[in-house]
Coordinates of C-alpha atoms in Angstrom, one line a residue:
X1 CA 0.6 2.3 31.8
X2 CA -0.3 5.7 30.4
X3 CA -0.1 7.4 27.0
X4 CA 0.9 11.1 26.7
X5 CA -1.1 12.9 24.0
X6 CA 0.2 15.9 22.3
X7 CA -2.0 19.0 22.4
X8 CA -2.2 22.4 20.9
X9 CA -2.1 21.3 17.2
X10 CA -5.3 22.1 15.2
X11 CA -6.9 19.2 13.4
X12 CA -7.0 19.4 9.6
X13 CA -8.5 16.9 7.2
X14 CA -5.9 14.9 5.3
X15 CA -5.8 15.8 1.6
X16 CA -3.3 13.8 -0.4
X17 CA -2.7 11.8 -3.5
X18 CA -4.0 8.3 -3.0
X19 CA -1.7 5.4 -3.5
X20 CA -2.7 3.4 -6.6
X21 CA -1.9 -0.3 -6.3
X22 CA -1.0 -2.0 -9.5
X23 CA -3.3 -4.8 -10.7
X24 CA -0.7 -7.3 -11.3
X25 CA 1.0 -9.2 -8.5
X26 CA 3.7 -11.7 -8.4
X27 CA 4.6 -14.2 -5.7
X28 CA 7.7 -13.6 -3.7
X29 CA 10.0 -16.3 -2.4
X30 CA 8.6 -18.8 0.1
X31 CA 9.2 -17.8 3.7
X32 CA 8.2 -18.9 7.2
X33 CA 5.5 -17.2 9.2
X34 CA 6.5 -13.7 10.3
X35 CA 5.7 -11.7 13.4
X36 CA 7.0 -8.2 13.4
X37 CA 6.3 -4.5 13.6
X38 CA 8.0 -2.1 11.2
X39 CA 7.8 1.7 11.5
X40 CA 9.1 4.3 9.1
X41 CA 8.4 7.7 10.5
X42 CA 8.9 10.9 8.5
X43 CA 10.6 13.9 10.1
X44 CA 8.0 15.8 12.1
X45 CA 5.8 12.8 12.8
X46 CA 5.0 12.9 16.5
X47 CA 4.4 9.2 17.1
X48 CA 7.4 7.7 15.4
X49 CA 9.7 10.7 16.1
X50 CA 11.3 10.4 12.7
X51 CA 12.8 7.0 13.3
X52 CA 12.9 3.8 11.3
X53 CA 12.3 0.8 13.6
X54 CA 11.7 -3.0 13.2
X55 CA 10.6 -5.0 16.2
X56 CA 10.4 -8.8 16.2
X57 CA 9.8 -11.6 18.8
X58 CA 13.4 -11.1 19.7
X59 CA 12.5 -7.7 21.0
X60 CA 9.3 -8.4 22.9
X61 CA 5.9 -10.2 22.9
X62 CA 3.0 -9.6 20.5
X63 CA -0.6 -10.1 21.5
X64 CA -3.4 -9.8 19.0
X65 CA -7.2 -10.0 19.6
X66 CA -10.3 -9.6 17.5
X67 CA -12.4 -7.2 19.6
X68 CA -15.4 -7.5 17.4
X69 CA -15.9 -9.0 13.9
X70 CA -14.9 -5.5 12.5
X71 CA -11.8 -4.7 14.6
X72 CA -8.5 -6.1 15.6
X73 CA -6.2 -4.8 18.4
X74 CA -2.5 -5.6 18.7
X75 CA -0.2 -5.0 21.6
X76 CA 3.6 -5.2 21.6
X77 CA 5.4 -5.2 25.0
X78 CA 9.1 -4.8 24.6
X79 CA 11.7 -6.6 26.8
X80 CA 13.3 -3.1 27.2
X81 CA 11.6 -1.1 29.9
X82 CA 9.2 1.5 28.5
X83 CA 8.9 -0.1 25.1
X84 CA 5.4 -0.7 24.0
X85 CA 3.1 -0.2 21.0
X86 CA -0.6 -0.4 20.5
X87 CA -2.3 -0.8 17.1
X88 CA -6.0 -0.8 16.2
X89 CA -7.6 -1.5 12.9
X90 CA -11.4 -1.4 12.3
X91 CA -13.7 -1.6 9.3
X92 CA -16.9 0.5 9.2
X93 CA -19.6 -0.5 11.7
X94 CA -21.4 -3.7 10.7
X95 CA -18.7 -4.6 8.2
X96 CA -16.3 -7.5 9.0
X97 CA -12.7 -6.6 8.9
X98 CA -11.3 -8.4 5.9
X99 CA -8.6 -8.3 3.3
X100 CA -8.8 -5.0 1.4
X101 CA -7.9 -1.3 1.4
X102 CA -9.5 1.1 3.9
X103 CA -9.2 4.7 2.9
X104 CA -10.2 7.8 5.0
X105 CA -9.5 6.2 8.4
X106 CA -9.8 8.3 11.6
X107 CA -8.9 7.6 15.2
X108 CA -10.2 4.4 16.6
X109 CA -12.6 4.0 18.4
X110 CA -14.0 7.5 17.7
X111 CA -14.4 7.1 13.9
X112 CA -17.8 7.7 12.3
X113 CA -20.0 4.5 11.9
X114 CA -19.5 4.6 8.2
X115 CA -15.7 5.0 8.2
X116 CA -12.8 2.8 9.1
X117 CA -10.8 3.3 12.3
X118 CA -7.0 3.3 12.9
X119 CA -4.8 4.1 15.8
X120 CA -1.0 3.5 16.2
X121 CA 0.4 4.7 19.5
X122 CA 3.4 3.7 21.6
X123 CA 6.4 4.5 23.8
X124 CA 4.2 7.1 25.6
X125 CA 2.9 8.9 22.5
X126 CA -0.6 9.0 21.0
X127 CA -2.7 11.2 18.7
X128 CA -5.7 13.2 19.8
X129 CA -6.9 13.1 16.3
X130 CA -5.6 11.4 13.2
X131 CA -6.2 10.6 9.6
X132 CA -4.8 7.8 7.5
X133 CA -5.4 4.6 5.5
X134 CA -4.5 1.0 5.8
X135 CA -4.6 -2.3 3.9
X136 CA -5.3 -5.6 5.4
X137 CA -3.3 -8.3 3.6
X138 CA -4.2 -11.3 5.8
X139 CA -6.6 -11.9 8.7
X140 CA -7.7 -15.0 10.5
X141 CA -9.1 -15.6 14.0
X142 CA -10.3 -18.6 16.1
X143 CA -13.7 -19.0 17.7
X144 CA -12.4 -17.4 20.9
X145 CA -11.5 -14.2 19.1
X146 CA -7.7 -14.8 19.2
X147 CA -6.1 -13.6 16.0
X148 CA -4.2 -16.5 14.5
X149 CA -2.9 -14.6 11.5
X150 CA -2.8 -10.9 10.6
X151 CA -0.9 -8.6 8.2
X152 CA -1.5 -5.0 7.4
X153 CA 0.3 -2.0 6.1
X154 CA -0.7 1.5 7.2
X155 CA -0.2 5.3 6.9
X156 CA -1.1 7.6 9.7
X157 CA -1.0 11.4 10.1
X158 CA -1.3 12.8 13.6
X159 CA -3.1 16.0 14.5
X160 CA -3.5 16.9 10.8
X161 CA 0.3 16.9 10.2
X162 CA 1.6 16.3 6.6
X163 CA 4.3 14.1 8.2
X164 CA 3.4 10.5 8.0
X165 CA 4.0 7.4 10.0
X166 CA 4.2 4.4 7.6
X167 CA 4.4 0.9 8.9
X168 CA 3.5 -2.7 8.7
X169 CA 2.4 -5.3 11.2
X170 CA 2.7 -9.0 10.8
X171 CA 1.3 -11.6 13.2
X172 CA 2.0 -15.2 12.2
X173 CA 1.8 -13.9 8.6
X174 CA 2.5 -16.2 5.8
X175 CA 4.2 -15.2 2.5
X176 CA 2.6 -12.2 0.9
X177 CA 2.6 -11.5 -2.8
X178 CA 4.9 -8.6 -3.8
X179 CA 3.0 -6.0 -5.7
X180 CA 4.4 -3.1 -7.6
X181 CA 3.1 0.4 -7.2
X182 CA 3.4 3.4 -9.5
X183 CA 2.6 7.1 -9.2
X184 CA 2.2 7.4 -13.0
X185 CA -1.5 7.7 -14.1
X186 CA -1.4 9.4 -17.5
X187 CA -0.5 8.3 -21.0
X188 CA 1.9 11.2 -21.3
X189 CA 3.8 10.0 -18.2
X190 CA 3.9 6.4 -19.4
X191 CA 5.0 7.3 -22.9
X192 CA 7.8 9.4 -21.4
X193 CA 8.8 6.4 -19.2
X194 CA 9.0 4.2 -22.3
X195 CA 11.0 6.8 -24.2
X196 CA 13.5 7.1 -21.4
X197 CA 14.1 3.4 -21.0
X198 CA 17.0 1.5 -22.5
X199 CA 14.7 -0.6 -24.8
X200 CA 15.5 -0.8 -28.5
X201 CA 14.3 1.9 -30.8
X202 CA 11.9 -0.5 -32.5
X203 CA 10.4 -1.6 -29.1
X204 CA 9.9 2.0 -28.0
X205 CA 8.1 2.9 -31.3
X206 CA 5.9 -0.2 -31.0
X207 CA 4.9 0.4 -27.4
X208 CA 4.3 4.1 -27.9
X209 CA 2.1 3.4 -30.9
X210 CA 0.0 1.0 -28.9
X211 CA -0.4 3.6 -26.1
X212 CA -1.4 6.3 -28.6
X213 CA -4.1 4.0 -30.0
X214 CA -5.4 3.3 -26.5
X215 CA -5.5 7.0 -25.6
X216 CA -7.2 7.9 -28.9
X217 CA -9.9 5.3 -28.2
X218 CA -10.4 6.5 -24.7
X219 CA -10.7 10.1 -25.8
X220 CA -13.4 9.0 -28.3
X221 CA -15.4 7.4 -25.4
X222 CA -14.5 3.8 -26.5
X223 CA -13.2 2.5 -23.2
X224 CA -13.6 -1.1 -24.2
X225 CA -11.3 -0.6 -27.2
X226 CA -8.9 1.4 -25.1
X227 CA -8.7 -1.5 -22.6
X228 CA -7.9 -3.9 -25.4
X229 CA -5.0 -1.8 -26.6
X230 CA -3.7 -1.4 -23.1
X231 CA -3.9 -5.2 -22.6
X232 CA -1.9 -5.5 -25.8
X233 CA 0.7 -3.2 -24.3
X234 CA 0.9 -5.3 -21.2
X235 CA 1.1 -8.5 -23.2
X236 CA 3.9 -7.1 -25.4
X237 CA 5.9 -5.9 -22.3
X238 CA 5.4 -9.2 -20.4
X239 CA 6.5 -11.3 -23.5
X240 CA 9.5 -9.1 -24.0
X241 CA 10.8 -10.3 -20.7
X242 CA 11.2 -13.8 -22.2
X243 CA 12.7 -12.8 -25.6
X244 CA 16.3 -12.3 -24.6
X245 CA 18.6 -9.3 -25.0
X246 CA 19.6 -10.2 -28.6
X247 CA 16.0 -10.2 -30.0
X248 CA 15.3 -7.5 -32.5
X249 CA 12.4 -6.2 -30.3
X250 CA 14.6 -5.9 -27.2
X251 CA 13.0 -4.5 -24.1
X252 CA 15.0 -3.1 -21.2
X253 CA 14.6 -5.8 -18.4
X254 CA 14.8 -3.1 -15.7
X255 CA 11.8 -1.3 -17.3
X256 CA 9.4 -4.3 -17.5
X257 CA 8.0 -4.0 -14.0
X258 CA 7.7 -0.1 -14.1
X259 CA 5.9 -0.4 -17.4
X260 CA 3.4 -3.0 -16.0
X261 CA 2.8 -1.0 -12.9
X262 CA 2.1 2.2 -14.7
X263 CA 0.0 0.6 -17.4
X264 CA -2.1 -1.2 -14.8
X265 CA -2.9 2.2 -13.2
X266 CA -4.3 3.4 -16.5
X267 CA -6.1 0.2 -17.2
X268 CA -8.0 0.1 -13.9
X269 CA -9.3 3.6 -14.4
X270 CA -10.7 3.0 -17.9
X271 CA -14.4 2.8 -17.3
X272 CA -17.3 3.1 -19.7
X273 CA -18.9 6.6 -19.6

């Protein structure tokens, strides 16, 4: 079994906007353990060839092993001839691979000792160099090093390309909490989101007034006060979900989760000077 590496493309460091996970999470519906590989390749991505693909145990066999306390390797061998995928995830040297977000990953096993390693290759294609990130959602292994449960989401850029390979791997993974994400990180953006919602005029005025108080406090260097106002915003939004559409302080039900996600982004970045 050999992997063909693409050559001739200069390596460039990945410079992008980091994904900001919202603080608040909510449990999804109960489900059985899942084993699958999902790939969502952007046009121009060499590894995924621009395709969207989901593979399960109906399509082939999955093998997962903990190479060292800080790395896991997964191999998928498809029932269809020539179908195979290799995935490697590693924490920095000396750090056990555990649940968490790993930014600035480079190609495993050639990553720097202080950085995480990542490598997703398959169907005869692999990267000479790569940059990316991944998030471990679940991980468990037995004494022999066999991975009994693993779940991770990843983003990989091959040979410095801006095109990404997004994906997720699940090995005997249990239910995972659904978490909202938002690209909004400023008060101006959140206030615009509130104003554009179908909430009542009174609700919009109240929420924007709270945001203005939080922003004013933050600009004055009073991060603790700013956080209190932002928590008041989150509390008002969350309680609005329960008030019903005929309440005088009606909040647009479709806007609740976007409000919470965006507000959480602001809240986690409010630190004391």
